[in-house]
Amino acid sequence: MDTQPIVVWAEIPVTNLDKAVAFYSEVFQWKMAIDETGPTPMANFSSDMTGVGGHLYAGKPATNGNGPTVHIATPDKLETCAKRCEAAGGTMTGPVIEIPPGRFQYATDPDGNSIGLFEPKG
């Protein structure tokens, strides 16, 4: 049986890379930095790059809340992460939803990108 994840990379387009790095760093408690070594500046999600990962890049986001949703694991309680999201300029767009592997809540970042704040059971 193949153990390769179906989804292996996520790219989130943002209008201002510096502001987006500040937002995602605050909400998810990551240490992000802009990497200009490739053809386009980007900021990788905090990861050892051995599994599923992703990055922010300067691009054109979908219209507010209409693009795909990327669910990102919270570093602590969902409610705590949601408060940081709102304080940093994001918007919570739905209630907390319980599912067998954990719980999540939909939000949009300051560019209107749809994200899910996911707290795994543990």
Coordinates of N, CA and C in Angstrom, one line a residue:
M1 N 0.8 -1.2 0.0 CA 0.0 0.0 0.0 C 0.9 1.2 0.0
D2 N 0.5 2.2 -0.8 CA 1.3 3.5 -0.9 C 1.0 4.4 0.3
T3 N 2.0 4.8 1.0 CA 1.8 5.7 2.1 C 2.0 7.2 1.8
Q4 N 2.2 7.5 0.5 CA 2.4 8.9 0.1 C 1.1 9.7 0.4
P5 N 1.1 10.8 1.1 CA -0.1 11.6 1.2 C -0.6 12.0 -0.1
I6 N -1.9 12.2 -0.2 CA -2.6 12.6 -1.4 C -2.2 14.1 -1.7
V7 N -2.3 14.9 -0.7 CA -1.9 16.3 -0.8 C -0.6 16.5 -0.2
V8 N 0.4 17.0 -1.0 CA 1.8 17.1 -0.5 C 2.3 18.6 -0.3
W9 N 1.5 19.5 -0.9 CA 2.0 20.9 -0.8 C 0.9 21.9 -0.9
A10 N 0.9 23.0 -0.2 CA -0.1 24.0 -0.3 C 0.6 25.3 -0.5
E11 N 0.1 26.1 -1.4 CA 0.6 27.5 -1.7 C -0.5 28.5 -1.5
I12 N -0.3 29.5 -0.7 CA -1.3 30.5 -0.3 C -0.8 31.8 -0.9
P13 N -1.6 32.3 -1.9 CA -1.2 33.6 -2.5 C -1.6 34.8 -1.6
V14 N -0.7 35.7 -1.5 CA -1.0 36.9 -0.6 C -0.6 38.2 -1.4
T15 N -1.3 39.3 -1.0 CA -1.0 40.5 -1.7 C 0.3 41.2 -1.1
N16 N 0.6 41.0 0.1 CA 1.8 41.6 0.8 C 2.5 40.5 1.6
L17 N 3.6 40.0 1.1 CA 4.3 38.9 1.7 C 4.7 39.3 3.1
D18 N 5.2 40.5 3.4 CA 5.7 40.8 4.7 C 4.5 40.8 5.7
K19 N 3.4 41.4 5.3 CA 2.2 41.4 6.2 C 1.7 40.0 6.5
A20 N 1.7 39.1 5.4 CA 1.2 37.8 5.5 C 2.1 36.9 6.4
V21 N 3.4 37.1 6.3 CA 4.4 36.4 7.2 C 4.1 36.8 8.7
A22 N 3.8 38.1 8.9 CA 3.5 38.5 10.3 C 2.2 37.9 10.8
F23 N 1.2 37.9 9.9 CA -0.1 37.3 10.3 C 0.1 35.8 10.6
Y24 N 0.6 35.0 9.7 CA 0.7 33.5 9.9 C 1.7 33.2 11.1
S25 N 2.7 34.0 11.2 CA 3.7 33.8 12.3 C 3.0 34.0 13.6
E26 N 2.2 35.0 13.7 CA 1.5 35.3 15.0 C 0.4 34.3 15.3
V27 N -0.4 34.0 14.3 CA -1.6 33.0 14.5 C -1.1 31.6 14.9
F28 N -0.1 31.1 14.1 CA 0.3 29.7 14.3 C 1.6 29.6 15.1
Q29 N 2.2 30.7 15.6 CA 3.4 30.8 16.4 C 4.6 30.1 15.7
W30 N 4.7 30.4 14.4 CA 5.8 30.0 13.6 C 6.9 31.0 13.5
K31 N 8.0 30.6 13.1 CA 9.1 31.5 12.8 C 9.3 31.4 11.3
M32 N 8.7 32.4 10.6 CA 8.8 32.4 9.1 C 9.7 33.5 8.7
A33 N 10.3 33.2 7.5 CA 11.2 34.3 6.9 C 11.0 34.2 5.4
I34 N 11.2 35.3 4.8 CA 11.0 35.4 3.3 C 12.3 34.8 2.7
D35 N 12.1 33.9 1.8 CA 13.2 33.2 1.1 C 13.2 33.7 -0.4
E36 N 14.3 34.3 -0.8 CA 14.4 34.9 -2.1 C 15.4 34.1 -3.0
T37 N 15.7 32.9 -2.6 CA 16.7 32.1 -3.4 C 16.1 31.5 -4.7
G38 N 14.8 31.4 -4.8 CA 14.2 30.8 -6.0 C 13.7 31.9 -7.0
P39 N 12.9 31.5 -7.9 CA 12.5 32.5 -8.9 C 11.5 33.5 -8.4
T40 N 10.8 33.2 -7.3 CA 9.8 34.1 -6.7 C 10.0 34.1 -5.2
P41 N 10.0 35.2 -4.6 CA 10.0 35.3 -3.1 C 8.9 34.5 -2.5
M42 N 9.2 33.8 -1.4 CA 8.2 33.0 -0.7 C 8.6 32.9 0.7
A43 N 7.6 32.4 1.6 CA 7.9 32.1 3.0 C 7.3 30.7 3.3
N44 N 8.2 29.8 3.6 CA 7.8 28.4 3.9 C 7.1 28.4 5.3
F45 N 6.1 27.5 5.3 CA 5.5 27.2 6.6 C 6.6 26.5 7.5
S46 N 6.5 26.7 8.8 CA 7.4 26.1 9.7 C 7.4 24.6 9.6
S47 N 8.4 24.0 9.0 CA 8.4 22.6 8.8 C 9.8 22.1 8.5
D48 N 10.0 20.8 8.7 CA 11.3 20.3 8.3 C 11.3 19.8 6.9
M49 N 10.2 20.1 6.2 CA 10.1 19.8 4.7 C 10.2 18.3 4.4
T50 N 9.9 17.4 5.4 CA 10.0 16.0 5.1 C 8.6 15.4 4.9
G51 N 7.5 16.2 5.2 CA 6.2 15.7 5.0 C 5.4 16.8 4.2
V52 N 4.1 16.8 4.5 CA 3.2 17.8 3.9 C 3.7 19.2 4.3
G53 N 3.8 20.1 3.4 CA 4.2 21.5 3.8 C 3.5 22.5 2.9
G54 N 4.1 23.7 2.9 CA 3.6 24.7 2.0 C 4.3 26.0 2.2
H55 N 3.8 27.0 1.5 CA 4.4 28.4 1.6 C 3.4 29.5 1.2
L56 N 3.8 30.7 1.6 CA 3.1 31.9 1.2 C 3.9 32.4 0.0
Y57 N 3.2 33.0 -1.0 CA 3.9 33.7 -2.1 C 3.1 34.9 -2.5
A58 N 3.8 35.9 -3.1 CA 3.2 37.1 -3.6 C 2.4 36.7 -4.8
G59 N 1.1 36.9 -4.7 CA 0.2 36.5 -5.8 C -1.2 37.1 -5.7
K60 N -2.1 36.6 -6.5 CA -3.5 37.2 -6.4 C -4.4 36.1 -5.7
P61 N -4.8 36.5 -4.5 CA -5.7 35.6 -3.8 C -7.1 35.5 -4.5
A62 N -7.8 34.4 -4.3 CA -9.2 34.3 -4.8 C -10.0 35.3 -4.1
T63 N -11.2 35.6 -4.6 CA -12.1 36.6 -4.0 C -12.4 36.1 -2.6
N64 N -12.7 37.0 -1.7 CA -12.8 36.7 -0.3 C -13.6 35.4 0.1
G65 N -12.8 34.5 0.6 CA -13.4 33.2 1.1 C -13.8 32.2 0.0
N66 N -13.5 32.5 -1.3 CA -14.0 31.6 -2.4 C -12.9 30.7 -2.9
G67 N -11.7 30.8 -2.5 CA -10.7 29.8 -2.9 C -10.7 28.5 -2.1
P68 N -9.8 27.6 -2.4 CA -9.7 26.4 -1.6 C -9.3 26.7 -0.2
T69 N -9.7 25.8 0.7 CA -9.4 26.0 2.2 C -8.2 25.1 2.5
V70 N -7.2 25.7 3.2 CA -6.1 25.0 3.7 C -6.3 24.9 5.2
H71 N -6.3 23.7 5.7 CA -6.4 23.5 7.2 C -5.0 23.4 7.8
I72 N -4.8 24.1 8.8 CA -3.5 24.2 9.4 C -3.6 23.8 10.9
A73 N -2.7 23.0 11.4 CA -2.8 22.5 12.8 C -2.5 23.7 13.7
T74 N -3.3 23.8 14.8 CA -3.0 24.8 15.8 C -1.9 24.4 16.7
P75 N -1.1 25.3 17.2 CA 0.0 24.9 18.2 C -0.5 24.7 19.6
D76 N -1.8 25.1 19.8 CA -2.4 25.1 21.2 C -3.9 24.9 21.0
K77 N -4.7 25.3 22.0 CA -6.1 25.2 21.9 C -6.7 26.0 20.8
L78 N -7.7 25.4 20.1 CA -8.4 26.1 19.0 C -8.8 27.5 19.3
E79 N -9.5 27.7 20.5 CA -10.0 29.0 20.9 C -8.9 30.0 21.0
T80 N -7.7 29.6 21.6 CA -6.6 30.5 21.7 C -6.1 30.9 20.4
C81 N -6.0 30.0 19.4 CA -5.5 30.3 18.1 C -6.5 31.2 17.4
A82 N -7.8 30.9 17.6 CA -8.8 31.8 16.9 C -8.7 33.2 17.4
K83 N -8.5 33.4 18.7 CA -8.3 34.8 19.3 C -7.1 35.5 18.6
R84 N -6.0 34.7 18.5 CA -4.8 35.3 17.8 C -5.1 35.7 16.4
C85 N -5.9 34.8 15.7 CA -6.3 35.1 14.3 C -7.1 36.4 14.2
E86 N -8.1 36.6 15.0 CA -8.8 37.8 15.0 C -8.0 39.0 15.4
A87 N -7.2 38.9 16.4 CA -6.3 40.0 16.8 C -5.3 40.4 15.7
A88 N -4.9 39.5 14.9 CA -3.9 39.7 13.8 C -4.6 40.2 12.5
G89 N -5.9 40.3 12.5 CA -6.6 40.8 11.3 C -7.4 39.8 10.5
G90 N -7.4 38.6 11.0 CA -8.2 37.5 10.3 C -9.7 37.6 10.8
T91 N -10.5 36.8 10.2 CA -12.0 36.8 10.5 C -12.4 35.3 10.7
M92 N -13.0 35.0 11.8 CA -13.6 33.7 12.1 C -14.9 33.6 11.3
T93 N -15.1 32.6 10.5 CA -16.3 32.6 9.6 C -17.3 31.5 9.9
G94 N -17.1 30.8 10.9 CA -18.0 29.7 11.3 C -17.8 29.2 12.7
P95 N -18.7 28.3 13.1 CA -18.6 27.8 14.5 C -17.5 26.7 14.5
V96 N -17.1 26.3 15.7 CA -16.2 25.1 15.9 C -17.0 23.9 15.5
I97 N -16.3 23.0 14.7 CA -16.9 21.8 14.2 C -16.1 20.6 14.7
E98 N -16.8 19.7 15.4 CA -16.2 18.5 15.9 C -16.2 17.4 14.9
I99 N -15.1 16.7 14.7 CA -15.0 15.6 13.8 C -14.2 14.5 14.5
P100 N -14.2 13.2 14.1 CA -13.5 12.2 14.9 C -12.0 12.5 15.1
P101 N -11.3 13.0 14.2 CA -9.8 13.2 14.5 C -9.5 14.5 15.3
G102 N -10.5 15.4 15.5 CA -10.3 16.6 16.3 C -11.4 17.6 16.1
R103 N -11.1 18.9 16.0 CA -12.1 19.9 15.7 C -11.4 21.0 15.0
F104 N -12.2 21.8 14.3 CA -11.7 22.9 13.5 C -12.7 24.0 13.4
Q105 N -12.2 25.2 12.9 CA -13.0 26.4 12.7 C -12.5 27.1 11.5
Y106 N -13.4 27.5 10.6 CA -13.1 28.2 9.4 C -12.8 29.7 9.7
A107 N -11.8 30.2 8.9 CA -11.5 31.6 9.1 C -11.0 32.1 7.7
T108 N -10.8 33.4 7.6 CA -10.1 34.0 6.4 C -9.0 34.8 7.0
D109 N -7.9 34.8 6.2 CA -6.7 35.6 6.5 C -7.0 37.1 6.0
P110 N -6.2 38.0 6.3 CA -6.4 39.4 5.9 C -6.6 39.6 4.4
D111 N -6.1 38.6 3.6 CA -6.3 38.7 2.1 C -7.6 38.0 1.7
G112 N -8.3 37.4 2.6 CA -9.6 36.7 2.3 C -9.4 35.2 1.9
N113 N -8.1 34.7 2.1 CA -7.9 33.3 1.8 C -8.6 32.5 2.9
S114 N -9.3 31.4 2.5 CA -10.0 30.5 3.4 C -9.0 29.6 4.1
I115 N -9.0 29.6 5.4 CA -8.1 28.7 6.2 C -9.0 28.0 7.2
G116 N -8.5 26.8 7.6 CA -9.1 26.1 8.7 C -8.1 26.0 9.9
L117 N -8.6 26.4 11.1 CA -7.7 26.2 12.2 C -8.1 24.8 12.8
F118 N -7.1 23.9 12.8 CA -7.4 22.5 13.2 C -6.7 22.1 14.4
E119 N -7.5 21.6 15.4 CA -6.9 21.1 16.7 C -7.1 19.6 16.7
P120 N -6.0 18.8 16.5 CA -6.2 17.3 16.5 C -6.5 16.9 18.0
K121 N -7.2 15.7 18.0 CA -7.4 15.1 19.3 C -6.1 14.7 19.9
G122 N -6.0 14.8 21.2 CA -4.7 14.4 21.7 C -4.7 14.4 23.1

